[in-house]
Short mmCIF file of C-alpha atoms in Angstrom, two decimals:
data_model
loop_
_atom_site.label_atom_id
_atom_site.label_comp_id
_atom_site.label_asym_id
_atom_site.label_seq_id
_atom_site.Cartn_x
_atom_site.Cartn_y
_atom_site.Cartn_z
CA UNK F 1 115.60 24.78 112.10
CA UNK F 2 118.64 26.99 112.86
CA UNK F 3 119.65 25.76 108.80
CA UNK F 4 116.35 27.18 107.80
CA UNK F 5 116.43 30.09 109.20
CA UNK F 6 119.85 31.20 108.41
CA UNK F 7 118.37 30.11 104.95
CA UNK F 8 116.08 32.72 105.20
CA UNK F 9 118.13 35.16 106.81
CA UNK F 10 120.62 34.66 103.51
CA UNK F 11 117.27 35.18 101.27
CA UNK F 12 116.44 38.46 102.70
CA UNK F 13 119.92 39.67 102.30
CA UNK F 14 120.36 38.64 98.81
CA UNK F 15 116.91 40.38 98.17
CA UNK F 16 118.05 43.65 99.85
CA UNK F 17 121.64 43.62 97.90
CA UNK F 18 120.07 42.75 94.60
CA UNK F 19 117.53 45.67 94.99
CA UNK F 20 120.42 47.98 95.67
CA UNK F 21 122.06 47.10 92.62
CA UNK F 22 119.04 47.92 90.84
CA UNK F 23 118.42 51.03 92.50
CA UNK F 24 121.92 52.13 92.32
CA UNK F 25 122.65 51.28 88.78
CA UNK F 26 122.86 55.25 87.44
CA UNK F 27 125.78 56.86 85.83
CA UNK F 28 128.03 58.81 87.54
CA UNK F 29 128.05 61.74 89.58
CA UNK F 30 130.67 63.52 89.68
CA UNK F 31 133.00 64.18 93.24
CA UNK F 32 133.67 67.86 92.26
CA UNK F 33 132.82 70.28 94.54
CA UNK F 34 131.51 73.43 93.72
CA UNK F 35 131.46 75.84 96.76
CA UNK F 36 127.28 76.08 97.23
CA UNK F 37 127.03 79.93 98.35
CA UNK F 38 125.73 81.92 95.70
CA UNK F 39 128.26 84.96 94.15
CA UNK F 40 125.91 87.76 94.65
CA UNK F 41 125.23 89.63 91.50
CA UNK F 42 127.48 92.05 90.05
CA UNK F 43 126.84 95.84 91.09
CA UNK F 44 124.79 98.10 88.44
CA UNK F 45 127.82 100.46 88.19
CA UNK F 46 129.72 96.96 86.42
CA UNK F 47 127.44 97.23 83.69
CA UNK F 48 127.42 100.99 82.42
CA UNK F 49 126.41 102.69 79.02
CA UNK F 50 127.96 102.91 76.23
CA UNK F 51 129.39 106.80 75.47
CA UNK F 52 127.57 109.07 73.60
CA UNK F 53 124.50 111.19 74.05
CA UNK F 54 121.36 108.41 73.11
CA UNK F 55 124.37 105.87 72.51
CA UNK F 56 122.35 102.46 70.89
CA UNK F 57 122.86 99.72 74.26
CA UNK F 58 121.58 96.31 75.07
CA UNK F 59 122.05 95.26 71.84
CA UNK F 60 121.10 91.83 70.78
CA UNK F 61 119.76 89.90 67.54
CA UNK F 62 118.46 86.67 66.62
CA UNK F 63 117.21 84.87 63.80
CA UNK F 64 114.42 86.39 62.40
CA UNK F 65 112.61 84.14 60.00
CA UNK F 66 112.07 80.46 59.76
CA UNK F 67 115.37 79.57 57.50
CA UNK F 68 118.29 81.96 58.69
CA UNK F 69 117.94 84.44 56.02
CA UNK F 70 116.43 87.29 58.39
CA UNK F 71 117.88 88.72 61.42
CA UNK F 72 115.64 90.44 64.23
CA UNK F 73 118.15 93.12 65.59
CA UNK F 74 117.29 94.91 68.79
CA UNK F 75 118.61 97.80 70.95
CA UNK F 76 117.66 100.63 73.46
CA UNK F 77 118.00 104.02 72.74
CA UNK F 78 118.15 105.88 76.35
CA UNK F 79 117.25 109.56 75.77
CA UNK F 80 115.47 109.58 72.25
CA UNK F 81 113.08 107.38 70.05
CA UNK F 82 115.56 108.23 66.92
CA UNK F 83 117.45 107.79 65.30
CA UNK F 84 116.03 104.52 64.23
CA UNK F 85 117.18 103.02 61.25
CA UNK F 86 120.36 99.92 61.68
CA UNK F 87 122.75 100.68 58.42
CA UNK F 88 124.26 97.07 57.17
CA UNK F 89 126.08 95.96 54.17
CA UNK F 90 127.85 92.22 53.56
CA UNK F 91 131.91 92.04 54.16
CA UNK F 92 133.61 93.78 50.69
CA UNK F 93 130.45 95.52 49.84
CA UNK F 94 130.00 99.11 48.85
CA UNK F 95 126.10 98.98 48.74
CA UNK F 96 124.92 99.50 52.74
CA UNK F 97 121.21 98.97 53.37
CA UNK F 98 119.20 100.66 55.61
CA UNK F 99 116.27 98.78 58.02
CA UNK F 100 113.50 101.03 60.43
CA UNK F 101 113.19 99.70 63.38
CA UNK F 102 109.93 99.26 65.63
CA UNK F 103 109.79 100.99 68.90
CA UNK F 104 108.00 100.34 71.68
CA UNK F 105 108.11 101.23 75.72
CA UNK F 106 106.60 100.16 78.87
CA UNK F 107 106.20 101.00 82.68
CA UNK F 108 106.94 98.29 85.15
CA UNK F 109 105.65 99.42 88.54
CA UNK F 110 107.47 103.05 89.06
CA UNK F 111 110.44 101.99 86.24
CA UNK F 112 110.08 103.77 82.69
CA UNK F 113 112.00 102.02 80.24
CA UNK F 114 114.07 103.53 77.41
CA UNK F 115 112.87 103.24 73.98
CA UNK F 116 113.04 99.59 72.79
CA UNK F 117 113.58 99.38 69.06
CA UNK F 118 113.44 96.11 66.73
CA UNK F 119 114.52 95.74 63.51
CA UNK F 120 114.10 92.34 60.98
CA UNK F 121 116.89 92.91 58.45
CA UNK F 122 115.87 90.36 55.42
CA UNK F 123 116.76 88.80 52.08
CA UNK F 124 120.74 88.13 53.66
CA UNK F 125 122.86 85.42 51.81
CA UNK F 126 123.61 82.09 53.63
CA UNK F 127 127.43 81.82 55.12
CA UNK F 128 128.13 85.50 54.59
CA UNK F 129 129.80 88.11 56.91
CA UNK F 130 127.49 91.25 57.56
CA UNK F 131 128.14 94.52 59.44
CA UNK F 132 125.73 96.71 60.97
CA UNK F 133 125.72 100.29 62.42
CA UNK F 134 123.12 101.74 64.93
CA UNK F 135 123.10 105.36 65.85
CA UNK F 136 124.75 108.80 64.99
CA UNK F 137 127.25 111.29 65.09
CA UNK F 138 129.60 110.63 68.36
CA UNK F 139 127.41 107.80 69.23
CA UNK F 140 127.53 105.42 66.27
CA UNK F 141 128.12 101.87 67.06
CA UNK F 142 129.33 99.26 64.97
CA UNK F 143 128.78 95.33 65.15
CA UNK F 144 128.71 92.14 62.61
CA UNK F 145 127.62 88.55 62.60
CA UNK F 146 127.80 85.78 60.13
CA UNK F 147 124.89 84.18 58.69
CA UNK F 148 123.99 80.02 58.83
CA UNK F 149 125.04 78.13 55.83
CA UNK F 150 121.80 77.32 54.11
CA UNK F 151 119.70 74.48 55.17
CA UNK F 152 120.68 71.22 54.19
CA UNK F 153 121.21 67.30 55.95
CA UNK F 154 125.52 67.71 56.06
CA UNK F 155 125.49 71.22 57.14
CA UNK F 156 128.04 71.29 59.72
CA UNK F 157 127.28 73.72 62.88
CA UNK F 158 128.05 74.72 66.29
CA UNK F 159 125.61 75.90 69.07
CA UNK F 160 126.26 76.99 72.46
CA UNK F 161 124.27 76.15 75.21
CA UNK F 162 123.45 78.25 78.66
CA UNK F 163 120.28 78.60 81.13
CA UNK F 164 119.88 80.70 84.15
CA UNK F 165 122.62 82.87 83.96
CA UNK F 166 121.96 85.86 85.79
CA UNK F 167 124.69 88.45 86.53
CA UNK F 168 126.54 88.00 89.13
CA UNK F 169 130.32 87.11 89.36
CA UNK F 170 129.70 83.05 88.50
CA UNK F 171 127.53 84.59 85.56
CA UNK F 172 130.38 86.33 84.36
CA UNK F 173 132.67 83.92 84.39
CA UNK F 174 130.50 81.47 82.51
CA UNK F 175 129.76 84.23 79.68
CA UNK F 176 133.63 85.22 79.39
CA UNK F 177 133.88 80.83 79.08
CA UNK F 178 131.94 80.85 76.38
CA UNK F 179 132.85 84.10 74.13
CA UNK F 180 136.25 82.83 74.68
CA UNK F 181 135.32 79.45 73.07
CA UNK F 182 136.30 80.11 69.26
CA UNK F 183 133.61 77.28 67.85
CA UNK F 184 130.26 78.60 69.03
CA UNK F 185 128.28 80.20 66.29
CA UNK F 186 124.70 80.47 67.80
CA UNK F 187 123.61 80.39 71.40
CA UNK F 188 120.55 78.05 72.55
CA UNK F 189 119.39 80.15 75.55
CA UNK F 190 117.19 77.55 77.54
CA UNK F 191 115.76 80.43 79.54
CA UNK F 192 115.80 83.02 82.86
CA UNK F 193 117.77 85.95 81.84
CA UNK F 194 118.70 88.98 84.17
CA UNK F 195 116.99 87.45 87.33
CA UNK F 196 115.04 90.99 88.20
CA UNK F 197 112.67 89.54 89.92
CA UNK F 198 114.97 88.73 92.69
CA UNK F 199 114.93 92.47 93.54
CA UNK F 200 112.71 93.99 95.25
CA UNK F 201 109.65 94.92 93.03
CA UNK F 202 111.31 93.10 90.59
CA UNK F 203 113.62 95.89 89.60
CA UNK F 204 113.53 96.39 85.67
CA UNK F 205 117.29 98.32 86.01
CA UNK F 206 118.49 94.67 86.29
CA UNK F 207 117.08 94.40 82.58
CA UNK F 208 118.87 96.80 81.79
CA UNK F 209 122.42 95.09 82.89
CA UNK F 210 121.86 92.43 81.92
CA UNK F 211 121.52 93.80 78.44
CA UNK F 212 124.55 95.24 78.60
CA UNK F 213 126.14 92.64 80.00
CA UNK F 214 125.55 90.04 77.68
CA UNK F 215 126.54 92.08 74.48
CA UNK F 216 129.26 91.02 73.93
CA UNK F 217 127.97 88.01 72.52
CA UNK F 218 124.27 88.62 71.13
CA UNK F 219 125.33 91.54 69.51
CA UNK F 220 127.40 89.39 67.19
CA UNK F 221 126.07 85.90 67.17
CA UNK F 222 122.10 84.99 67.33
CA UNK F 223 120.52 83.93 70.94
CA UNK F 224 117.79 81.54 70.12
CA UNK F 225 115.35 82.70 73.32
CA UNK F 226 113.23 80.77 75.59
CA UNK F 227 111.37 81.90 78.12
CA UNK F 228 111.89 80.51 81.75
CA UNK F 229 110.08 81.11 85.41
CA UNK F 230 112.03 84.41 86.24
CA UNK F 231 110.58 85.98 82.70
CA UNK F 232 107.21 85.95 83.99
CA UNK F 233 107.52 89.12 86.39
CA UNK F 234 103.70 88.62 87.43
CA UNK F 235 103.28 90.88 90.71
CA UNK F 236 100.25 91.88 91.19
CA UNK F 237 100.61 92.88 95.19
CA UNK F 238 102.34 95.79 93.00
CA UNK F 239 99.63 96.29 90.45
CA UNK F 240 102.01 94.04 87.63
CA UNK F 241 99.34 91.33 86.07
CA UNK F 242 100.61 90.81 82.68
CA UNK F 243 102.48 88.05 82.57
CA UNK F 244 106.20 88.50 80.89
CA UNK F 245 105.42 92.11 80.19
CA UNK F 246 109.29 92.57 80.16
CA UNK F 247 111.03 90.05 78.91
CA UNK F 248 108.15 90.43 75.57
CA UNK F 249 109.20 93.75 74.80
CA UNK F 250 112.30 93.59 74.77
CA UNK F 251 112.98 90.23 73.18
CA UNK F 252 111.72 89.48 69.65
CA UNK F 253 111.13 86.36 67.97
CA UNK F 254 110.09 85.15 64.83
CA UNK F 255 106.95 83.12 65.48
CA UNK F 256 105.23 84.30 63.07
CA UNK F 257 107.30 82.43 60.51
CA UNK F 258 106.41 79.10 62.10
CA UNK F 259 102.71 79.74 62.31
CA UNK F 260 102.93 79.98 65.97
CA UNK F 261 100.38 82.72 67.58
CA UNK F 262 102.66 83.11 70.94
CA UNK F 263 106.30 84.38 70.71
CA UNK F 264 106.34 82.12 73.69
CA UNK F 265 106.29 78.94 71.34
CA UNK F 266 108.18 78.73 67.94
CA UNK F 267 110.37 76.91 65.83
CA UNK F 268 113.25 77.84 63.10
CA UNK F 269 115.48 75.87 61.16
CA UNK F 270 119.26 76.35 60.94
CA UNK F 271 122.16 74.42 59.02
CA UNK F 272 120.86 70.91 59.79
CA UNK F 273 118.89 71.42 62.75
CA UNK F 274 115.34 72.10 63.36
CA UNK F 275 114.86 74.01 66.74
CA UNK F 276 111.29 73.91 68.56
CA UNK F 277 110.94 76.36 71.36
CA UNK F 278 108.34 75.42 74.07
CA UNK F 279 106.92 77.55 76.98
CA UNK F 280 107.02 75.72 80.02
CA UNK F 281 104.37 78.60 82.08
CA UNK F 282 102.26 78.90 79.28
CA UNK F 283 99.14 76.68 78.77
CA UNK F 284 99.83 73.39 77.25
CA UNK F 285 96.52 70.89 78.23
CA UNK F 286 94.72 69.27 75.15
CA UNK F 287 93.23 72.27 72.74
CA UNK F 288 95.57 75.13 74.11
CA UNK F 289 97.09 77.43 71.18
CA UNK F 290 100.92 75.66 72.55
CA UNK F 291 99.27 71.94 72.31
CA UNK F 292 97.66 72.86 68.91
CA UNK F 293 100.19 74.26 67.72
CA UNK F 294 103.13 71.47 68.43
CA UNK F 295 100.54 68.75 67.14
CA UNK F 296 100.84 70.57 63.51
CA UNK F 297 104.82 71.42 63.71
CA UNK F 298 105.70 67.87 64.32
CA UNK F 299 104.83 66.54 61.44
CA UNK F 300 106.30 69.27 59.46
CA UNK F 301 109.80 68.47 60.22
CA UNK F 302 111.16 67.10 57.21
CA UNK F 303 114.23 64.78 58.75
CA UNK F 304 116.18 64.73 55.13
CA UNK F 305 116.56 68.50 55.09
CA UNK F 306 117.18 69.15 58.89
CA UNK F 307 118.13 65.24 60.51
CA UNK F 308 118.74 66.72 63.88
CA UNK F 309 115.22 67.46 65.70
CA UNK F 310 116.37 69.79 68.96
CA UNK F 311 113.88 71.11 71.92
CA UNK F 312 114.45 73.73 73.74
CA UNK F 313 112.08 74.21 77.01
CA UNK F 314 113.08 75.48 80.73
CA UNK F 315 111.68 73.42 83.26
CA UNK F 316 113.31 69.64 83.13
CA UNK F 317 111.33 67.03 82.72
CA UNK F 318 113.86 64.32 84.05
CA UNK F 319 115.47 65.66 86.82
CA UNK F 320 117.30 63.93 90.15
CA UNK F 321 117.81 66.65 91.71
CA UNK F 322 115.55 67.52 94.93
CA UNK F 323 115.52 71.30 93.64
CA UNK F 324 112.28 71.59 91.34
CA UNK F 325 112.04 68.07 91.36
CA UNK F 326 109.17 67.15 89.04
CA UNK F 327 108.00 70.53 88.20
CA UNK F 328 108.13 69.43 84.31
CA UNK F 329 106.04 66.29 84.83
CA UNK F 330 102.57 67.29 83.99
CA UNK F 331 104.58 68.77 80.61
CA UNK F 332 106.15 65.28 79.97
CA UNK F 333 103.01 63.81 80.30
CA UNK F 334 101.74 65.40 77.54
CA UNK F 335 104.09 65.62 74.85
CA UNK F 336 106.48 62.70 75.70
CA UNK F 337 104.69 60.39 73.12
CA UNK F 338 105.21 62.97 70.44
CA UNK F 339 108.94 63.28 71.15
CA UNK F 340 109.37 59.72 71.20
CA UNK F 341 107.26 58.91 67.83
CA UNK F 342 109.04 61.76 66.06
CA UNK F 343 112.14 60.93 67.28
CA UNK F 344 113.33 64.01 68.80
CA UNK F 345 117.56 64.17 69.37
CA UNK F 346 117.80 66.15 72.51
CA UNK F 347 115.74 68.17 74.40
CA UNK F 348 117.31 70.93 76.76
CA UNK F 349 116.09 72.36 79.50
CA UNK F 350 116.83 74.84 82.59
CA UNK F 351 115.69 76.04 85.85
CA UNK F 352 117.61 73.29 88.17
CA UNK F 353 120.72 75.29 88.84
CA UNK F 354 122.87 72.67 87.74
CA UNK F 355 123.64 69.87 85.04
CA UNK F 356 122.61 66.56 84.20
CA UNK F 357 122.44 64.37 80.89
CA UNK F 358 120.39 61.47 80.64
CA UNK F 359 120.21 58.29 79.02
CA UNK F 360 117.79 57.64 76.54
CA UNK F 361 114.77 56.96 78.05
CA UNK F 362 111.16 57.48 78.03
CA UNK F 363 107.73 56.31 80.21
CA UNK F 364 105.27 56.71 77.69
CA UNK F 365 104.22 53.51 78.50
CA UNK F 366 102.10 54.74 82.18
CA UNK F 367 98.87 55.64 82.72
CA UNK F 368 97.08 56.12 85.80
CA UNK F 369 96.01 52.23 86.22
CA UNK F 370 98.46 50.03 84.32
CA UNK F 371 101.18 50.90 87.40
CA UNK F 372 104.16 51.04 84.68
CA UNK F 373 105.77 54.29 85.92
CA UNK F 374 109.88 53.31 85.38
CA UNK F 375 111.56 55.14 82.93
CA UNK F 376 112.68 52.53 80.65
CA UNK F 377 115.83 53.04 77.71
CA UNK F 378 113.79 54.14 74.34
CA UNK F 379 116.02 54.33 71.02
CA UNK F 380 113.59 56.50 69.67
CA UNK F 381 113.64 58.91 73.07
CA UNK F 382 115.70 62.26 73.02
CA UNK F 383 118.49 62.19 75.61
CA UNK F 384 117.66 65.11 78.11
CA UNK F 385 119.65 68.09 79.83
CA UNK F 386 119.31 69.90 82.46
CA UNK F 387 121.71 72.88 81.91
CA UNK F 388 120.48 75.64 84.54
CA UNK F 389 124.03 76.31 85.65
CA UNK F 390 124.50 79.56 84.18
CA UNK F 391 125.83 81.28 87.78
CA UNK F 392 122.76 83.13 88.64
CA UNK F 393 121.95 85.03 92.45
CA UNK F 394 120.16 81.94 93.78
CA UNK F 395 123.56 79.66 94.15
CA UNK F 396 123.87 76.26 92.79
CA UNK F 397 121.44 73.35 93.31
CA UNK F 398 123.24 71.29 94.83
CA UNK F 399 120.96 68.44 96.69
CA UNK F 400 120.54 65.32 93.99
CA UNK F 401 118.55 62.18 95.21
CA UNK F 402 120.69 59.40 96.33
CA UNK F 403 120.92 56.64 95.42
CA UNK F 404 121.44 58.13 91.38
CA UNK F 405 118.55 56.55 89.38
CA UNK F 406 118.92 54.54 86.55
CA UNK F 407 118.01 57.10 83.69
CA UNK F 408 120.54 59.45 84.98
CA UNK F 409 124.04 59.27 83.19
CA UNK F 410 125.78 62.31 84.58
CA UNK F 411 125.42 64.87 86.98
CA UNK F 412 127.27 67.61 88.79
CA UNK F 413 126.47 70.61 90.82
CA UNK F 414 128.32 73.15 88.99
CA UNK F 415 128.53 76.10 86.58
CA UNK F 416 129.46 76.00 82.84
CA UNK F 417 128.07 76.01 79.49
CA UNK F 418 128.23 73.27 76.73
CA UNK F 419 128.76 73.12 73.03
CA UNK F 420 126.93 71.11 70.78
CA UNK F 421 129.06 70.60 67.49
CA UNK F 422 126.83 68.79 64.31
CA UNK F 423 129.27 67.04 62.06
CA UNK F 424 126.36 65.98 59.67
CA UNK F 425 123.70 64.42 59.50
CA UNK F 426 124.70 61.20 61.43
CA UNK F 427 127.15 62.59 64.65
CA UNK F 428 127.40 65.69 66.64
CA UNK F 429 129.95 66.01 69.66
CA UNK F 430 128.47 67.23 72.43
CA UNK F 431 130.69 68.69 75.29
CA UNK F 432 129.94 70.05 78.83
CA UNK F 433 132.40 72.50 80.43
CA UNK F 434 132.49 73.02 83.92
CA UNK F 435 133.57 76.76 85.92
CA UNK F 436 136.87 75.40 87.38
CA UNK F 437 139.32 77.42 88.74
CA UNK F 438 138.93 80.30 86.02
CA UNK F 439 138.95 77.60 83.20
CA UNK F 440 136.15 75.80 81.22
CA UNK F 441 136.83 72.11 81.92
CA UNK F 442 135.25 69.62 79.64
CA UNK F 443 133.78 67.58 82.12
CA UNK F 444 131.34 65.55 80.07
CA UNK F 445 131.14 64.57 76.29
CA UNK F 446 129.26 61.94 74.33
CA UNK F 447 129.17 61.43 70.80
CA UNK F 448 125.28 61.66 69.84
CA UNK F 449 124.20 59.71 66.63
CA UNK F 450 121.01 60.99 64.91
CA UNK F 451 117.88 59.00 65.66
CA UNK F 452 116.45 59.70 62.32
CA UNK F 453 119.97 58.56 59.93
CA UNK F 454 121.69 56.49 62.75
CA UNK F 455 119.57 55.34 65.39
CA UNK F 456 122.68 53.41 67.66
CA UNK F 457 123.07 53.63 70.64
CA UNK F 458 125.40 55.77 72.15
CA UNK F 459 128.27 54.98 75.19
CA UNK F 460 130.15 57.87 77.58
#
């Protein structure tokens, strides 16, 4: 009897370790510690105006069409709706072209905003230097930026990669990472911006800075928007009940150009990539205008032009982390299938404030009786990150489930920003570089191969 029952005894434990090694079998997270206070954001007087009388500030473009031949450029003018006209000419050029801008203004509880102006500059050659002026006399500014090479499979090209960044003294440091990194030559902005809303009545100065702040990057290189959570600015206990009243003034897309009706939802192409923006607080059920609309753009994306299929969205749809933990899931639900049938190479995402990269995975296979709810490894899945680790005024996230799950390959609760650097139409390097001690540390890289041209799998 006592035989048996050590028997048993030796059954149980063998049970309980092999369930830990099932349950523990995740990647790695990483034993850096980042201190978990937040930085407090930077004080307004950091961020001031540029000299002049009416000087042209917050200046910022992106692309502004569907095949990088456009540029949407934006600015505020302070005192004055004019001038309104951005001067530009290509590098060597005598012949300067002149673009009118749009202007528009708004009133966010008792804030009056300056005068918003956009401008869609058009008809630019691929791969080709361009300056541009904005204002006049004492107050004339000057800026450039280079256009994409023109669409095509082998296009190389580099994008940078930040959510969540705020303005406070992390912020900073993760924008001065970045600018400082030679290789970035577009900026996939996963969403929240200037983090207003965390002052009281959601105080639209903090726009304003972070407008300025940021400059000195999207005034020379294109920030390919999405919108996150702290965009909305929907107060109505102070009479605000139009949701992302600020954030859609003052930042242009071109959605037009993909058919989309929202600026919310959108796609563009670039080099070799094809770039679908998705609104994670807008309606996406069966028959919504975002549902709709992603149902016809799939099928559009012609793989031997643009091989690398990339989606931008803000709230995660894998996520280990205990902060918004499953916020994204009625999302995933819906559109999973799609990403995995189309093959989608990564999809990036915000709002946990701080990183993780899957494996490839999907669970396309549940529904609501069959029980199969495990996230399983897919070849045809996108590999997902969570890259809310901008700096922001809310602190880091720093609470991940234990034991790591399975799906998860790395994770830290840190700052940084990443690069992701298409070779072709087969590999892109992908890097991850932490805020460590004033320097960006790679702390995670993978080699991704295309699933359309080179479906392998891929190793750490």
């Amino acid at each position: 009897m006592a035989s048996k029952h050590m028997g048993a005894i030796w059954m149980v434990a063998m049970v309980f370790v092999l369930l830990n090694i099932v349950l523990c079998n995740g990647g790695k997270t990483s034993s850096y510690v980042r201190k978990s206070q937040s930085s407090g954001d930077l004080p307004i007087d950091a961020f001031p105006p540029p000299s002049g009388f009416n000087a042209p500030e917050q200046v910022h473009i992106t692309q502004g069409d569907y095949d990088g031949r456009a540029m949407i450029i934006s600015w505020v003018t302070p005192q004055e709706r004019h001038p309104n006209v951005v001067t530009f000419w290509a590098a060597g050029s005598k012949h300067k072209h002149k673009s009118h801008s749009s202007i528009s203004t708004y009133r966010y509880f008792t804030y009056s905003s300056g005068y918003i102006h956009h401008a869609t500059i058009k008809h630019l050659e691929y791969d080709t230097l361009y300056f541009y002026e904005l204002g006049d006399g004492d107050s004339i500014r000057q800026f450039s930026f280079r256009t994409p090479p023109k669409v095509g499979p082998e296009v190389p090209y580099t994008f940078g990669i930040i959510g969540d960044l705020g303005q406070t003294y992390d912020s900073n440091q993760t924008l001065e990472h970045y600018v400082a990194n030679p290789n970035g030559q577009a900026m996939l902005f996963v969403g929240d911006l200037s983090y207003a809303d965390d002052h009281p009545n959601h105080d639209n100065v903090r726009w304003d800075t972070w407008g300025r702040f940021v400059e000195k990057s999207t005034a020379y290189q294109p920030w390919i928007w999405t919108a996150g959570n702290h965009e909305l600015d929907f107060a109505p206990e102070i009479g605000e009940k139009v949701p992302f009243k600020p954030y859609k003034h003052r930042y242009h897309v071109p959605y037009k150009a993909s058919q989309s009706t929202s600026p919310l939802w959108y796609s563009i192409r670039r080099a070799s990539a094809h770039i679908i923006v998705l609104s994670s607080y807008s309606a996406y059920g069966k028959y919504t205008p975002q549902y709709t609309w992603l149902d016809k753009e799939l099928p559009k994306v012609n793989r031997t032009e643009t091989p690398w299929l990339i989606v931008l969205l803000h709230s995660p749809w894998y996520n280990s982390n205990n902060y918004h933990f499953m916020e994204g899931e009625s999302m995933r639900v819906m559109f999973e299938s799609w990403f995995v049938k189309y093959k989608v190479d990564i999809v990036l995402a915000g709002h946990v404030h701080a990183y993780e990269r899957s494996e490839r995975i999907s669970n396309v296979k549940y529904n609501i009786t069959n029980g199969m709810s495990s996230p399983v490894k897919d070849p045809s899945a996108p590999i997902y990150i969570t890259i809310g680790d901008g700096g922001n005024v809310e602190g880091i996230a720093n609470s991940f489930t234990d034991p790591q799950p399975s799906y998860s390959a790395y994770r830290e609760a840190s700052f940084g920003h990443a690069i992701l650097d298409i070779k072709n139409s087969t590999h892109a390097h992908y890097t991850w570089h932490r805020n460590q001690d004033n320097e960006a540390v790679a702390a995670d890289s993978l080699w991704l191969y295309n699933r359309y041209t080179y479906p392998l799998e891929e190793h750490s």
